[in-house]
Amino acid sequence: MTDPNATTPRFIGKSTPLIEGKPKVLGALRFCADLERPGMLHARLVTSPHAHATLLGVDTSAAREVPGVVAVITAEDLPQIPPSGRAVLMLARDRVLFTGHPVALVLGESEAAAQDGAEAVFADYEVLPAAVSMDAALAEDGPAIWPEGLPGASDEAAAHGATGGGASDAVESSPNVASRTQFTSGDLEAAWASSDAVVERTFDTAGVHQAYLEPHVSLVEYDSITEGFNIWSSTQATFGMRDAVAKIAGVEATRVRVVGTPVGGGFGGKFLLYEPMLALVSKAVGRPILHAMTRIEEMLAANPAPSTRAKVKLGMKADGSLTGLQVELLMDNGIFPSSLGVLAAVLFSVYKTEAHHIEGVEILTNKPSVGAYRAPCAPQCAFAYESLIDELAGELGLDPLTVRRHNAAEEGTMMAVGAPWPRIGMQEALDALAQHPAWTNREEARRQGRGVGIAVGGWPGGTEPAAAACDLQTDGTLSVHVGHADISGTNTSLALVAAESFGIEPEKVRIVGGDTSNVPYAGASGGSKTMYTVGPAVIEAAEAARAQAFELAAAKFEADPQDLEIQNGAVQVKGSPDKAIPLAKLAQSTMRYGSKQAPVFAQGRHAQMGPSPGFSAQLAEVSVDEDTGAVKLHRLVVVQDVGRALNPAAVEGQMTGGAVQGIGWALYEQLAYDDQGQLLTATFNDYAIPHITQSPEIDLVRVEVPSPTGPFGAKGVGEPPVIPTAAAIGNAIADACGARMETLPMTAPRVLETLSSH
């Protein structure tokens, strides 16, 4: 069905403008914040200024007197639901757990009225000791985030392979450890003994916000007739939001309708936040509620990527073979457990080693709970692993790229989790990097006083079932019904896939989706799996629709369906354009009174049995001002195995965007907190994001190692390009000035401090 070598493609593989490109450029695309409903109220949260405090009371009397304020909601107005994750985090009742934790919700006839009302709410607190950092959370006298017991920790930890034993004393004894995931193989002591060099370092990375331009926005409406809910939201997971709201509201899932609106950036951060609470409030007041978070609220209380600390020990033989790998990766999860720990085992499996012990530890702190951000945990892991590989190669006088090629995982190599890697393109990506002029001419860059560094990053890819449907319209267009959220141009690629499979021009394909009440199921748009999982279902549906069209035409021509083809918008007998019927006419014959022919309508459903991982190899060229520590990034080479580029322009856009976000990880971005849990980088004035003048020349190199199971050989491309960037820049800094950086972001003061101690 998806053999990339079966026929010469007509449409896929050609750069195609995005379907939504023109309305975006013209400002005509309507985002969630642009929507209105009759009787709609605007919502504004009142949030805690403290990271940890007893909530003594909330005085709403003054707020209720503000003109335009309709209601002020506190915890007393909502059901008492035990907190087990952000989806069920209602308004604070007795305790606030992070700066930004909401204590009240003000509803106003206008956004200004809601804001004025929120400013009039007075909340009284008794400040409590807070564990703002992992060190504070693990300290012997550190306050427990959940003294009554971890919410949902045991089931989640067990589901992800967490086991006991082997952790440090602090981790072992702390009540703030949500889960520990361990994987061990081989004899580490023997591996160390056989090593000609062993390096051990600790790498720290800051928490990072996804920094999307559009904040979280949702419009929630209770429907008193159906006793259900209508929700419009810029979510990456329409069906996931539907099920979560239904569970909290106590209604059947089909009573909740979620309409996905255009997503103004998500990167893993827009799955679910306050929608379940808003649904309960909308039901209580009987009016629709539009809630648009402010930028400060976003920075304070969304779902950022966790800060991490990776203690890594790595050994190597004189021939470049890796021997032993020992990892303890601590993740700052904020107030709730997650399932990120198991990823460490996969992300540290991109190279072959004789023995390993890999442990992921999730620590709870008085900060907002974390979420996914483009390859969750992978940039942090790659920064540690790739830095040590470079350091060992230098110590043993080996070429760092040759060392990577020598140890690179390949199809059949066992991952730490006990499963083999499927077909991957890591070697091919490294081969392409080895041939790039930036690598072959690296000595010229060094003569200019620059450093050259390389790194590799791999993402396992995700799987999830999906379904699709296709129907032929009376104007000859093909409607494709899908249930995913388009956040990266996937609708355009799906149109290409449908056009290729059915046989019409992409301009004649219409993608219909985003409403859980009338589209087939698709999983969340994340994990580099949307095209990989929804694409095969679209192909199956389009091929089935094509077969139905052929059956209809065959009856008219008295021909065998196998002798038919679609050319120029018509079904014709192969080689006989005079025996043809336009698709529009064919569809019209099935949609009129008295017709004896059924309309063309076909379904496709597919469940991928395994992932198709993606790999990126990158090269960074930097110079370092040794008087100030300032790093100048001159060049970045991004080589990526993309499986097969269905829409090369979109694929290269993903490669560029991911790499620029990797530059942010490397040099600029950090959620910095003081000891009291106050966020010091709460606006875009303080939270540094790389802009056009800080983005260097980026060379993009696509490598195509077709996936045996992806649509026409395609695989996910969103995650890999962000993974190795920080590590490549760190290795380039070390090459330029000898400073081995151990902390992200690698700001000028940190580089200067490392240089001073070097």
PDB file of N, CA and C in Angstrom, residues 690-749:
ATOM      1  N   PRO A 690      16.190  33.077  20.559  1.00  0.00           N
ATOM      2  CA  PRO A 690      17.022  33.524  19.431  1.00  0.00           C
ATOM      3  C   PRO A 690      16.182  34.134  18.318  1.00  0.00           C
ATOM      4  N   HIS A 691      16.596  35.294  17.843  1.00  0.00           N
ATOM      5  CA  HIS A 691      15.888  35.926  16.740  1.00  0.00           C
ATOM      6  C   HIS A 691      16.748  35.877  15.490  1.00  0.00           C
ATOM      7  N   ILE A 692      16.327  36.530  14.464  1.00  0.00           N
ATOM      8  CA  ILE A 692      16.940  36.362  13.147  1.00  0.00           C
ATOM      9  C   ILE A 692      18.425  36.713  13.143  1.00  0.00           C
ATOM     10  N   THR A 693      18.817  37.705  13.918  1.00  0.00           N
ATOM     11  CA  THR A 693      20.225  38.088  13.909  1.00  0.00           C
ATOM     12  C   THR A 693      21.090  37.116  14.712  1.00  0.00           C
ATOM     13  N   GLN A 694      20.459  36.261  15.514  1.00  0.00           N
ATOM     14  CA  GLN A 694      21.207  35.269  16.289  1.00  0.00           C
ATOM     15  C   GLN A 694      21.132  33.880  15.666  1.00  0.00           C
ATOM     16  N   SER A 695      20.462  33.786  14.523  1.00  0.00           N
ATOM     17  CA  SER A 695      20.377  32.517  13.807  1.00  0.00           C
ATOM     18  C   SER A 695      21.392  32.538  12.678  1.00  0.00           C
ATOM     19  N   PRO A 696      22.307  31.595  12.643  1.00  0.00           N
ATOM     20  CA  PRO A 696      23.404  31.644  11.683  1.00  0.00           C
ATOM     21  C   PRO A 696      22.985  31.090  10.324  1.00  0.00           C
ATOM     22  N   GLU A 697      23.930  31.009   9.440  1.00  0.00           N
ATOM     23  CA  GLU A 697      23.729  30.275   8.197  1.00  0.00           C
ATOM     24  C   GLU A 697      23.432  28.809   8.549  1.00  0.00           C
ATOM     25  N   ILE A 698      22.319  28.296   8.048  1.00  0.00           N
ATOM     26  CA  ILE A 698      21.939  26.911   8.329  1.00  0.00           C
ATOM     27  C   ILE A 698      21.921  26.136   7.023  1.00  0.00           C
ATOM     28  N   ASP A 699      22.763  25.117   6.948  1.00  0.00           N
ATOM     29  CA  ASP A 699      22.799  24.234   5.784  1.00  0.00           C
ATOM     30  C   ASP A 699      21.937  23.009   6.079  1.00  0.00           C
ATOM     31  N   LEU A 700      20.966  22.745   5.217  1.00  0.00           N
ATOM     32  CA  LEU A 700      20.069  21.613   5.403  1.00  0.00           C
ATOM     33  C   LEU A 700      20.426  20.500   4.420  1.00  0.00           C
ATOM     34  N   VAL A 701      20.555  19.303   4.938  1.00  0.00           N
ATOM     35  CA  VAL A 701      20.858  18.133   4.104  1.00  0.00           C
ATOM     36  C   VAL A 701      19.840  17.047   4.435  1.00  0.00           C
ATOM     37  N   ARG A 702      18.994  16.730   3.468  1.00  0.00           N
ATOM     38  CA  ARG A 702      18.016  15.662   3.668  1.00  0.00           C
ATOM     39  C   ARG A 702      18.611  14.331   3.238  1.00  0.00           C
ATOM     40  N   VAL A 703      18.502  13.360   4.113  1.00  0.00           N
ATOM     41  CA  VAL A 703      18.873  11.981   3.810  1.00  0.00           C
ATOM     42  C   VAL A 703      17.591  11.164   3.823  1.00  0.00           C
ATOM     43  N   GLU A 704      17.386  10.344   2.817  1.00  0.00           N
ATOM     44  CA  GLU A 704      16.143   9.592   2.739  1.00  0.00           C
ATOM     45  C   GLU A 704      16.411   8.090   2.846  1.00  0.00           C
ATOM     46  N   VAL A 705      16.123   7.553   4.007  1.00  0.00           N
ATOM     47  CA  VAL A 705      16.142   6.115   4.255  1.00  0.00           C
ATOM     48  C   VAL A 705      14.685   5.732   4.481  1.00  0.00           C
ATOM     49  N   PRO A 706      13.984   5.298   3.445  1.00  0.00           N
ATOM     50  CA  PRO A 706      12.536   5.110   3.549  1.00  0.00           C
ATOM     51  C   PRO A 706      12.133   4.159   4.665  1.00  0.00           C
ATOM     52  N   SER A 707      11.091   4.556   5.368  1.00  0.00           N
ATOM     53  CA  SER A 707      10.511   3.677   6.377  1.00  0.00           C
ATOM     54  C   SER A 707       9.749   2.564   5.681  1.00  0.00           C
ATOM     55  N   PRO A 708       9.925   1.321   6.089  1.00  0.00           N
ATOM     56  CA  PRO A 708       9.182   0.230   5.453  1.00  0.00           C
ATOM     57  C   PRO A 708       7.692   0.263   5.751  1.00  0.00           C
ATOM     58  N   THR A 709       7.287   1.022   6.754  1.00  0.00           N
ATOM     59  CA  THR A 709       5.873   1.038   7.146  1.00  0.00           C
ATOM     60  C   THR A 709       5.240   2.419   7.056  1.00  0.00           C
ATOM     61  N   GLY A 710       6.014   3.456   6.836  1.00  0.00           N
ATOM     62  CA  GLY A 710       5.461   4.799   6.761  1.00  0.00           C
ATOM     63  C   GLY A 710       4.785   5.058   5.433  1.00  0.00           C
ATOM     64  N   PRO A 711       3.938   6.061   5.341  1.00  0.00           N
ATOM     65  CA  PRO A 711       3.246   6.373   4.087  1.00  0.00           C
ATOM     66  C   PRO A 711       4.217   6.807   2.999  1.00  0.00           C
ATOM     67  N   PHE A 712       4.328   5.985   1.965  1.00  0.00           N
ATOM     68  CA  PHE A 712       5.283   6.212   0.882  1.00  0.00           C
ATOM     69  C   PHE A 712       6.715   6.344   1.413  1.00  0.00           C
ATOM     70  N   GLY A 713       7.002   5.698   2.545  1.00  0.00           N
ATOM     71  CA  GLY A 713       8.347   5.707   3.108  1.00  0.00           C
ATOM     72  C   GLY A 713       8.624   6.832   4.072  1.00  0.00           C
ATOM     73  N   ALA A 714       7.620   7.688   4.353  1.00  0.00           N
ATOM     74  CA  ALA A 714       7.834   8.838   5.227  1.00  0.00           C
ATOM     75  C   ALA A 714       7.928   8.409   6.680  1.00  0.00           C
ATOM     76  N   LYS A 715       8.591   9.247   7.471  1.00  0.00           N
ATOM     77  CA  LYS A 715       8.630   9.086   8.922  1.00  0.00           C
ATOM     78  C   LYS A 715       8.538  10.472   9.552  1.00  0.00           C
ATOM     79  N   GLY A 716       8.331  10.504  10.856  1.00  0.00           N
ATOM     80  CA  GLY A 716       8.215  11.786  11.540  1.00  0.00           C
ATOM     81  C   GLY A 716       9.498  12.582  11.464  1.00  0.00           C
ATOM     82  N   VAL A 717       9.378  13.911  11.311  1.00  0.00           N
ATOM     83  CA  VAL A 717      10.563  14.757  11.162  1.00  0.00           C
ATOM     84  C   VAL A 717      10.619  15.894  12.179  1.00  0.00           C
ATOM     85  N   GLY A 718       9.611  16.039  13.038  1.00  0.00           N
ATOM     86  CA  GLY A 718       9.560  17.205  13.908  1.00  0.00           C
ATOM     87  C   GLY A 718      10.535  17.183  15.052  1.00  0.00           C
ATOM     88  N   GLU A 719      10.767  16.015  15.647  1.00  0.00           N
ATOM     89  CA  GLU A 719      11.601  15.950  16.846  1.00  0.00           C
ATOM     90  C   GLU A 719      13.120  15.953  16.603  1.00  0.00           C
ATOM     91  N   PRO A 720      13.648  15.144  15.678  1.00  0.00           N
ATOM     92  CA  PRO A 720      15.109  14.988  15.584  1.00  0.00           C
ATOM     93  C   PRO A 720      15.932  16.260  15.472  1.00  0.00           C
ATOM     94  N   PRO A 721      15.477  17.305  14.726  1.00  0.00           N
ATOM     95  CA  PRO A 721      16.392  18.438  14.522  1.00  0.00           C
ATOM     96  C   PRO A 721      16.702  19.260  15.754  1.00  0.00           C
ATOM     97  N   VAL A 722      15.900  19.157  16.822  1.00  0.00           N
ATOM     98  CA  VAL A 722      16.185  19.942  18.024  1.00  0.00           C
ATOM     99  C   VAL A 722      17.180  19.234  18.940  1.00  0.00           C
ATOM    100  N   ILE A 723      17.376  17.929  18.745  1.00  0.00           N
ATOM    101  CA  ILE A 723      18.077  17.125  19.747  1.00  0.00           C
ATOM    102  C   ILE A 723      19.576  17.404  19.825  1.00  0.00           C
ATOM    103  N   PRO A 724      20.326  17.360  18.718  1.00  0.00           N
ATOM    104  CA  PRO A 724      21.789  17.448  18.857  1.00  0.00           C
ATOM    105  C   PRO A 724      22.365  18.850  18.839  1.00  0.00           C
ATOM    106  N   THR A 725      21.530  19.878  18.652  1.00  0.00           N
ATOM    107  CA  THR A 725      22.069  21.220  18.424  1.00  0.00           C
ATOM    108  C   THR A 725      22.903  21.719  19.595  1.00  0.00           C
ATOM    109  N   ALA A 726      22.362  21.650  20.803  1.00  0.00           N
ATOM    110  CA  ALA A 726      23.103  22.160  21.962  1.00  0.00           C
ATOM    111  C   ALA A 726      24.405  21.396  22.152  1.00  0.00           C
ATOM    112  N   ALA A 727      24.357  20.077  21.947  1.00  0.00           N
ATOM    113  CA  ALA A 727      25.580  19.278  22.101  1.00  0.00           C
ATOM    114  C   ALA A 727      26.616  19.655  21.058  1.00  0.00           C
ATOM    115  N   ALA A 728      26.185  19.864  19.812  1.00  0.00           N
ATOM    116  CA  ALA A 728      27.134  20.254  18.760  1.00  0.00           C
ATOM    117  C   ALA A 728      27.770  21.601  19.075  1.00  0.00           C
ATOM    118  N   ILE A 729      26.963  22.548  19.565  1.00  0.00           N
ATOM    119  CA  ILE A 729      27.505  23.865  19.923  1.00  0.00           C
ATOM    120  C   ILE A 729      28.446  23.736  21.109  1.00  0.00           C
ATOM    121  N   GLY A 730      28.084  22.924  22.100  1.00  0.00           N
ATOM    122  CA  GLY A 730      28.976  22.703  23.245  1.00  0.00           C
ATOM    123  C   GLY A 730      30.303  22.106  22.823  1.00  0.00           C
ATOM    124  N   ASN A 731      30.267  21.143  21.918  1.00  0.00           N
ATOM    125  CA  ASN A 731      31.510  20.542  21.434  1.00  0.00           C
ATOM    126  C   ASN A 731      32.326  21.539  20.616  1.00  0.00           C
ATOM    127  N   ALA A 732      31.639  22.425  19.892  1.00  0.00           N
ATOM    128  CA  ALA A 732      32.363  23.444  19.129  1.00  0.00           C
ATOM    129  C   ALA A 732      33.033  24.448  20.060  1.00  0.00           C
ATOM    130  N   ILE A 733      32.373  24.794  21.159  1.00  0.00           N
ATOM    131  CA  ILE A 733      32.979  25.695  22.142  1.00  0.00           C
ATOM    132  C   ILE A 733      34.246  25.059  22.722  1.00  0.00           C
ATOM    133  N   ALA A 734      34.156  23.779  23.065  1.00  0.00           N
ATOM    134  CA  ALA A 734      35.336  23.084  23.593  1.00  0.00           C
ATOM    135  C   ALA A 734      36.456  23.053  22.568  1.00  0.00           C
ATOM    136  N   ASP A 735      36.095  22.872  21.297  1.00  0.00           N
ATOM    137  CA  ASP A 735      37.102  22.837  20.236  1.00  0.00           C
ATOM    138  C   ASP A 735      37.734  24.202  20.036  1.00  0.00           C
ATOM    139  N   ALA A 736      36.933  25.262  20.247  1.00  0.00           N
ATOM    140  CA  ALA A 736      37.437  26.616  20.011  1.00  0.00           C
ATOM    141  C   ALA A 736      38.356  27.104  21.120  1.00  0.00           C
ATOM    142  N   CYS A 737      38.008  26.797  22.381  1.00  0.00           N
ATOM    143  CA  CYS A 737      38.763  27.405  23.481  1.00  0.00           C
ATOM    144  C   CYS A 737      39.119  26.429  24.602  1.00  0.00           C
ATOM    145  N   GLY A 738      38.722  25.172  24.471  1.00  0.00           N
ATOM    146  CA  GLY A 738      39.074  24.181  25.489  1.00  0.00           C
ATOM    147  C   GLY A 738      38.133  24.124  26.665  1.00  0.00           C
ATOM    148  N   ALA A 739      37.077  24.946  26.662  1.00  0.00           N
ATOM    149  CA  ALA A 739      36.143  24.959  27.789  1.00  0.00           C
ATOM    150  C   ALA A 739      35.060  23.913  27.567  1.00  0.00           C
ATOM    151  N   ARG A 740      35.013  22.906  28.432  1.00  0.00           N
ATOM    152  CA  ARG A 740      33.979  21.878  28.337  1.00  0.00           C
ATOM    153  C   ARG A 740      32.785  22.314  29.172  1.00  0.00           C
ATOM    154  N   MET A 741      31.716  22.717  28.499  1.00  0.00           N
ATOM    155  CA  MET A 741      30.544  23.239  29.183  1.00  0.00           C
ATOM    156  C   MET A 741      29.690  22.100  29.738  1.00  0.00           C
ATOM    157  N   GLU A 742      29.164  22.327  30.941  1.00  0.00           N
ATOM    158  CA  GLU A 742      28.353  21.310  31.595  1.00  0.00           C
ATOM    159  C   GLU A 742      26.958  21.811  31.952  1.00  0.00           C
ATOM    160  N   THR A 743      26.638  23.045  31.558  1.00  0.00           N
ATOM    161  CA  THR A 743      25.351  23.632  31.935  1.00  0.00           C
ATOM    162  C   THR A 743      24.728  24.335  30.743  1.00  0.00           C
ATOM    163  N   LEU A 744      23.422  24.112  30.565  1.00  0.00           N
ATOM    164  CA  LEU A 744      22.640  24.838  29.560  1.00  0.00           C
ATOM    165  C   LEU A 744      21.716  25.816  30.256  1.00  0.00           C
ATOM    166  N   PRO A 745      21.558  27.028  29.649  1.00  0.00           N
ATOM    167  CA  PRO A 745      22.200  27.505  28.435  1.00  0.00           C
ATOM    168  C   PRO A 745      23.643  27.915  28.683  1.00  0.00           C
ATOM    169  N   MET A 746      24.431  27.883  27.631  1.00  0.00           N
ATOM    170  CA  MET A 746      25.848  28.227  27.727  1.00  0.00           C
ATOM    171  C   MET A 746      25.999  29.736  27.509  1.00  0.00           C
ATOM    172  N   THR A 747      25.599  30.485  28.519  1.00  0.00           N
ATOM    173  CA  THR A 747      25.641  31.938  28.457  1.00  0.00           C
ATOM    174  C   THR A 747      27.084  32.428  28.582  1.00  0.00           C
ATOM    175  N   ALA A 748      27.298  33.687  28.202  1.00  0.00           N
ATOM    176  CA  ALA A 748      28.648  34.255  28.257  1.00  0.00           C
ATOM    177  C   ALA A 748      29.263  34.174  29.651  1.00  0.00           C
ATOM    178  N   PRO A 749      28.541  34.528  30.735  1.00  0.00           N
ATOM    179  CA  PRO A 749      29.155  34.410  32.070  1.00  0.00           C
ATOM    180  C   PRO A 749      29.565  32.976  32.409  1.00  0.00           C
TER     181      PRO A 749
END
